[in-house]
Every structure is written in structure tokens, then in C-alpha cells.
């Protein structure tokens, strides 16, 4: 297997992008990525999108993207793992380059979520759960994570304030990120006084509905020297694991085993432990998710995610910064784009290009993306070389 | 919504039918073709007791389409006596008074309807086990 | 021997008081309490209908009967508020209890008499030896038009009976019936609420048919009112069944256990069947029960049952009517009630 480097990243400001279609988003992110890399000669494209069909009526994005990118005839494929689709695109591109099959692959994640009503977007997202045995009963994604939150609070004593601090901390970081959808601070009180969505979770515990895309360009590490614009970043570890699709089928729903197993595989491949990691971009679709992911990754012991967050462990200036980008909460969560954007953020951090939200001495970064209630998770380890 | 998709699940939704693995005796709900515990591929159909305890729950305040008139309503995970865990709505109660560990029992209720002119989808919900 | 092997009921948890309704329409609540002997009524939850009430009542009846669902040869559901205008309620009930596919089902309708129709047909079928067991259900989630007199009484509930030749808890001694074409209450297709003939629903309708069926039954069985331990009449309100009982020579101890309407409301097809179930909850072995239903349109079915020793053995295998009626109630305000019952005009 060849070592793989990231030589280009492309993002845009996310939000409710009424003027832009799904094809505009894809092309804009890709062009920005080409510009960052100083190269647009690609062998292959992998597109990650969760629900382009339900949200925009457009399937066959693997045809749409090369066509509108001016890359007619370039092979392209689409991957889907709900909210984990973006990092599946990166992982697939990684395998293509590592295997020697291709020498320059564009991994692109996209979701256009505001072309449908809130109800229709909720429906599309709920298709990531078990349709017949979860969604059928009228449960929503906030509802599923709320059940985990209640259990976590009852089992470990996690508090409402600790949950709120996840959101507040991510908004602090996001306020420093020019790409973020909601780049403003949010106090714990504001989170705790926001509208109840699914007890005990409130509106400001939840990631928003977002339009956006992100792209990265992967090449063999040996070729990366040709791209002199930036410091070199390699993907040194990739891990991927699954769990039951239905939350109730897990023996211990607080464990997030797919996250633990994906991280274990990625760290092993990179020859690292979690202690070697300087920062992480994780899938805080809900505040409780970030706490459980911290525990599943081994950043803290089970039950310690809440107190550690409140004590500032994961703050930008803390010992283990989590979500310097602002996370899904502040940066936005265009589901298929999220996993790719996490890689973009890790690259900015490792290149030292993260501006005011720069993590000090960032050498090794971890990204963790997941789908459903944690039924799919992909972890990448990135290193500055 | 799809009629066949609901019709196909009637044994599960109406009668709480599950698959008991002939090899390891674990009961799977919904029934499966491969036992997740032992890989067994032969099953006996059993009817779940419908009695259990509330493991965790939430109160849905912002509902998916078709459920809006029912907010706030409780959805929870129920640990059944049969060793099975499932997710369902908890009805016939003030959801704010629910507690984890509450004893619940299954009832046959309307779960969804396709508007006023479509089919009604019936299935299991749970209610506090207070003998009524 | 043919009779009831198991009985079971389901009453919703929600209630509304007559005062709450009277408050909205500016009417005299004490008059409803005194004049009609109505205090409160049951209201179905938004996720309840005749199908769900029937199924949950049927589970209770089966639990008491000890009859296996696959041995149920027919399922009859009588109601004036079937969930579908076209699509049988019986197949859903049969499927839910596990009686399909070797089963006969029918949805019956005869205003408030549809419940005893199933019992009438079921007992005759079992008597004829055509099927071993019949599940007969009377259930309604009846609607009274907003502001109409019926709104104070139209309630929801179901009673289910397994009719068998074994495991009998109440033997059927005899039946009779009495019918004429009398348009006292009706609902045309596509109408949301029923209409009625006001005071015409009394003397020429309810009283004529209930008395007619009772007298015919007593004559046929060569019995008199004092021979019975209990009597249950259809109870559209709390007044009519008491008036007819006294007129025919029955006494308060005979009808009091089966008189539920003052705190339940009129459950239409479930009305006299629920009264029978409540009576079976109290009866001792070897006692005689007279049941007389009434359905507008109009007619009455009459039944004489004699309880057996088995009644005591199975009584506590399912909730009693009074428990479902009196415990764990939630009172609704009119606004919530109007929303739950689909009485609020909404955007399409
Ligand atoms: Zn097994």
C-alpha cells in the first residue's frame, strides 16, 4: 500500500445558500480544492452524499459532478453511509490512491438541505435510522440522541450544564471560523433556555440544517513533493466500523463501539495511541454525541466526558482541543459534506493555516465522523510531515 | 407511505411475533434470517409477552410529519421480560411523569395514518402497567 | 351448552365532564346531571379507534376464555364508527389476536345495537355447530355534533365476548328480538355527525322496542322480572334505562351494576355489552341475567344468561370494568377534546 497525502482542500461558507444548487455547491468546493492544490488533473472522483435524491430529487451525483466540473469522462462514484458519507468518500479515495489504482483522486462531500421543507428534511434524515422499527414509531434523530442523553445523565450524572458547554465551546471556536454557518458565541444559559426539542435535548443541543460542500485532493505521498504550496499532510491511519442500526439493539447504547473500533484501527495503522493526538474533529450532531465520542475515543474515561468538557479539556486552549472548527453545531452540518470538512479542518490545523482558531503544536489530528445513532463510524488520523 | 411495507410487518406490529434462535435460544425482535448472537439460521416464531420496563425515553416536542398533532409524546426503549429490547411510543400517560424503570405493558394502537384518506397503520405502543 | 366463555372490555383513559361541555355551549350542566343522569363521558385518545378498542377488549376476553385464538371461527365487530367506511374491522381484529386466516369476519352496523348483533349471530352459529367459537365485539368512538344534546353522552368503549360450547362462564338460556322501521337516529354517507329525531327517539323508538323485546323474551321464556338477579338495558343516557326498568317492574339492585352511562357516557354499540361485562364482574355462580339492547332504526335484542362457577375462576384474569372506568383517568378541557375528536376546522 502506498502512503497517501492530502494536497488540496476546498471549502466555502456554509449556511442556507438559497442561490446555490447542489451542482453549484459541488463545483465550488472542487474548484476551491483545485486552487488550493494548484492542480486540477484528476484520475477519479468519489462523491459522498446522504440523501441527494430525497433532498433535491437528484440521484446519480457521480455523473453530475464530473460533468459540471468540466471533467467529462473522468470515472466517478458515489458512496453513502448517512451522515458518515463524507468520510466514506475520503476513505474510498484513500484506498484508490493507496492501492495504486489512481494517482490523484478528488473526494467530495455535499448536501443541499434547504430545497425541501423542514418536514421533508427531517424525513430524509430519519431514513438513517431503522425505518420500520424506529422511525415508524415517530422518533426523530434528536429523540434518539435524547434517549442516550437521558441514560448518560442517569448512569453517570452528566448534567444539563455539561451538555450546554459542548455547544457553547463549539460556538466559541466556530465564531473564529470564516466558513461557519453560525459564527457567533452562545452561552450555556442560552443553550439551556432554548426550546425543548426532545427531552432533555434542546434546540441549541442540535446541529442545524445546512447547505454545503467540501472537497479534498488525495495523491501518493511520493507525488506530494510536487505540490509545494503548503506543508505536507498525510493520512496515516484509516479506521471504519459498524454497529447495529437500531439503537435499542445495542447491549450498551452509551458505548459507541463503532467509534471505539474505528479509532482503534486508525490509530493502529498510524502506529499511534490517542495520547499522541493533538486535537480532534468529531461528530457533534448533538451535544451528547461529543461527550460519548470523547469517551469512545478514549480521550476520557466513560462518564467523564461531561465534567472534562466543563473543565475545559476540549477547549481550543485546553489539553485536548475538540472541534476547533466549531463542530457540526456552529460550522453547520450538511450531512454528506461533514466528514470531508472535518478533514479540511484537520489539514488547516496541521498546516498551521487555521488563523485565530489554530491549535498550538498541531502535529497529529484525528477526525471522527458517524452515521445514524453511531451505527457507522469512520476515523482518520492525519499528520503533518 | 408504502402499503406493502406496513402490511409485511403486520406479524411484528400486531402480534409482537419474534424469532427464537433454535441454536442459542436468543429471541430476536424483529426476527432475522441470521442470528446476530450465534449465526444460527433456523428460528421458531414466538409471541413476546408485551410486558417490560422502561430503559430510557424522550418526549418528542418537534415531531416528524404525521405525528405533529400528538406532541408532546413519549418514545422509549423497553426491556421486555423475554430478553428483548424494542422502541415504541408510550401512551395513556402524562409523559412528564414517566421514569426509567417504570413497568409498562403493550397495547394495540394506531401508530400512523396516511392522512385522512389513506390507510391506518396499527401496531404496538406501551402504556403504564396499571391494570386497566 | 352454548354461552360466554370469556368477556373483556377496554375503556379509554380520557374523560370530559358535562360542565366542561356545557360551559362552551352555554347550557345548563346541572340539568344534564339531574335530567339525563350524565356526569362525565369517556373520550378516545387520538391513537384509539374502534379497531384498537376492539383488539384490546378481545385480548381481555380471550384471556378469560382460555380459548386459543386459532380456535376462533368467526369475529364480528359491531359499531357505528368503524375506522373505515369500506374495509373490515374484523380482519384487523382477527389478525391482531392471531385467528387468521381460517376465520369468518363481518363488520356489523345497527346504531347502538351492533354489538349485541354479533352476540346474537355468534350464539346461533355456535349453537348450530357451524363454528366452535365466535368472538363478538361491540365498540364505538361515537361522535355527537358540537353543541348537540348527543355531545354530552357520545362516548367510547368496547366489550368483547367469546361465545363457545366449553369453558362457559355464562350460559345462554334463550334469545329474542323486536324490530320495526323507525327513523329516530341516522347518519347519511359522508356525514360526519349523526342526526336524530329529538323527542321522537324516546317513546316510539327506545321505549317501544326495549319494552317490546323484554316482554317478548319474558313471554317466550315464561319468566317474570323478579326471576332475574340482574338486568341490563341499553343506556343512551342515565335516565332511559332506569325509567324502562321501573316501568317493566325491575328494581334498582337488579340494574345498578350494569348502569354505567352516568360516568361513562353512551358507548353506543359498546353500551349494553359493557353493562353486561360489569354485571359479570359482580355476579355469583348460578345467577340469571337479562340483557336487552337497543339500536335506532330500530330494534332490540334480548338475551337470558345463567352464570356458572367458572366465572369466579377467570374473573381476575383481565381488568374489571369498574377499574377501567374509575382509575387512572385524565380529564380533558373542551379545547383538547375538540382537537382529539377532530372537531376543529383545519387547513387542508
Ligand atoms: Zn442464535
mmCIF file of C-alpha atoms in Angstrom, chain C residues 80 110-117 140 178-186 196-214 232-237 240-241 244 266-273 291-303:
data_model
loop_
_atom_site.group_PDB
_atom_site.id
_atom_site.type_symbol
_atom_site.label_atom_id
_atom_site.label_comp_id
_atom_site.label_asym_id
_atom_site.label_seq_id
_atom_site.Cartn_x
_atom_site.Cartn_y
_atom_site.Cartn_z
ATOM 1 C CA UNK C 80 -71.352 2.831 14.065
ATOM 2 C CA UNK C 110 -77.147 -1.125 13.656
ATOM 3 C CA UNK C 111 -76.666 2.151 15.544
ATOM 4 C CA UNK C 112 -76.265 1.202 19.215
ATOM 5 C CA UNK C 113 -77.366 -2.395 18.712
ATOM 6 C CA UNK C 114 -74.455 -3.536 16.518
ATOM 7 C CA UNK C 115 -72.637 -5.065 19.482
ATOM 8 C CA UNK C 116 -75.387 -7.458 20.518
ATOM 9 C CA UNK C 117 -75.962 -8.319 16.852
ATOM 10 C CA UNK C 140 -67.703 2.679 19.338
ATOM 11 C CA UNK C 178 -88.073 -6.965 18.293
ATOM 12 C CA UNK C 179 -87.662 -4.650 15.296
ATOM 13 C CA UNK C 180 -89.545 -2.119 13.193
ATOM 14 C CA UNK C 181 -88.561 0.549 10.699
ATOM 15 C CA UNK C 182 -88.371 3.629 12.918
ATOM 16 C CA UNK C 183 -86.186 6.549 11.780
ATOM 17 C CA UNK C 184 -85.207 8.041 15.142
ATOM 18 C CA UNK C 185 -81.457 8.434 14.571
ATOM 19 C CA UNK C 186 -79.295 8.101 11.468
ATOM 20 C CA UNK C 196 -81.757 12.403 15.329
ATOM 21 C CA UNK C 197 -85.455 12.998 15.830
ATOM 22 C CA UNK C 198 -85.184 14.711 19.215
ATOM 23 C CA UNK C 199 -88.007 13.554 21.486
ATOM 24 C CA UNK C 200 -89.049 11.050 18.809
ATOM 25 C CA UNK C 201 -86.079 8.939 19.978
ATOM 26 C CA UNK C 202 -87.930 8.256 23.253
ATOM 27 C CA UNK C 203 -91.426 6.800 23.331
ATOM 28 C CA UNK C 204 -91.890 5.434 19.769
ATOM 29 C CA UNK C 205 -88.255 4.370 19.490
ATOM 30 C CA UNK C 206 -86.258 3.401 22.597
ATOM 31 C CA UNK C 207 -89.140 2.580 24.923
ATOM 32 C CA UNK C 208 -91.329 0.797 22.397
ATOM 33 C CA UNK C 209 -88.539 -1.548 21.257
ATOM 34 C CA UNK C 210 -86.877 -2.183 24.597
ATOM 35 C CA UNK C 211 -90.226 -2.954 26.188
ATOM 36 C CA UNK C 212 -91.280 -4.983 23.146
ATOM 37 C CA UNK C 213 -88.170 -7.145 23.232
ATOM 38 C CA UNK C 214 -88.255 -7.556 27.004
ATOM 39 C CA UNK C 232 -79.057 -4.550 31.640
ATOM 40 C CA UNK C 233 -80.803 -2.258 29.196
ATOM 41 C CA UNK C 234 -79.243 -0.152 26.504
ATOM 42 C CA UNK C 235 -78.294 3.124 28.165
ATOM 43 C CA UNK C 236 -78.168 6.162 25.832
ATOM 44 C CA UNK C 237 -78.219 8.282 28.994
ATOM 45 C CA UNK C 240 -83.928 5.948 29.951
ATOM 46 C CA UNK C 241 -82.750 2.558 31.303
ATOM 47 C CA UNK C 244 -87.800 1.443 31.440
ATOM 48 C CA UNK C 266 -73.141 6.217 25.838
ATOM 49 C CA UNK C 267 -70.658 3.927 24.166
ATOM 50 C CA UNK C 268 -73.275 3.054 21.520
ATOM 51 C CA UNK C 269 -72.509 -0.468 20.284
ATOM 52 C CA UNK C 270 -70.472 -0.985 23.438
ATOM 53 C CA UNK C 271 -73.167 0.296 25.766
ATOM 54 C CA UNK C 272 -75.290 -2.670 26.894
ATOM 55 C CA UNK C 273 -72.378 -5.117 26.259
ATOM 56 C CA UNK C 291 -79.697 -8.247 28.619
ATOM 57 C CA UNK C 292 -81.763 -6.039 26.285
ATOM 58 C CA UNK C 293 -80.016 -3.831 23.742
ATOM 59 C CA UNK C 294 -81.441 -1.100 21.576
ATOM 60 C CA UNK C 295 -80.396 0.288 18.243
ATOM 61 C CA UNK C 296 -82.041 3.149 16.453
ATOM 62 C CA UNK C 297 -83.674 2.387 13.219
ATOM 63 C CA UNK C 298 -84.879 0.463 15.273
ATOM 64 C CA UNK C 299 -84.726 -2.738 17.283
ATOM 65 C CA UNK C 300 -83.742 -4.620 20.395
ATOM 66 C CA UNK C 301 -82.073 -7.974 21.020
ATOM 67 C CA UNK C 302 -82.775 -9.790 24.273
ATOM 68 C CA UNK C 303 -80.671 -12.496 25.938
#
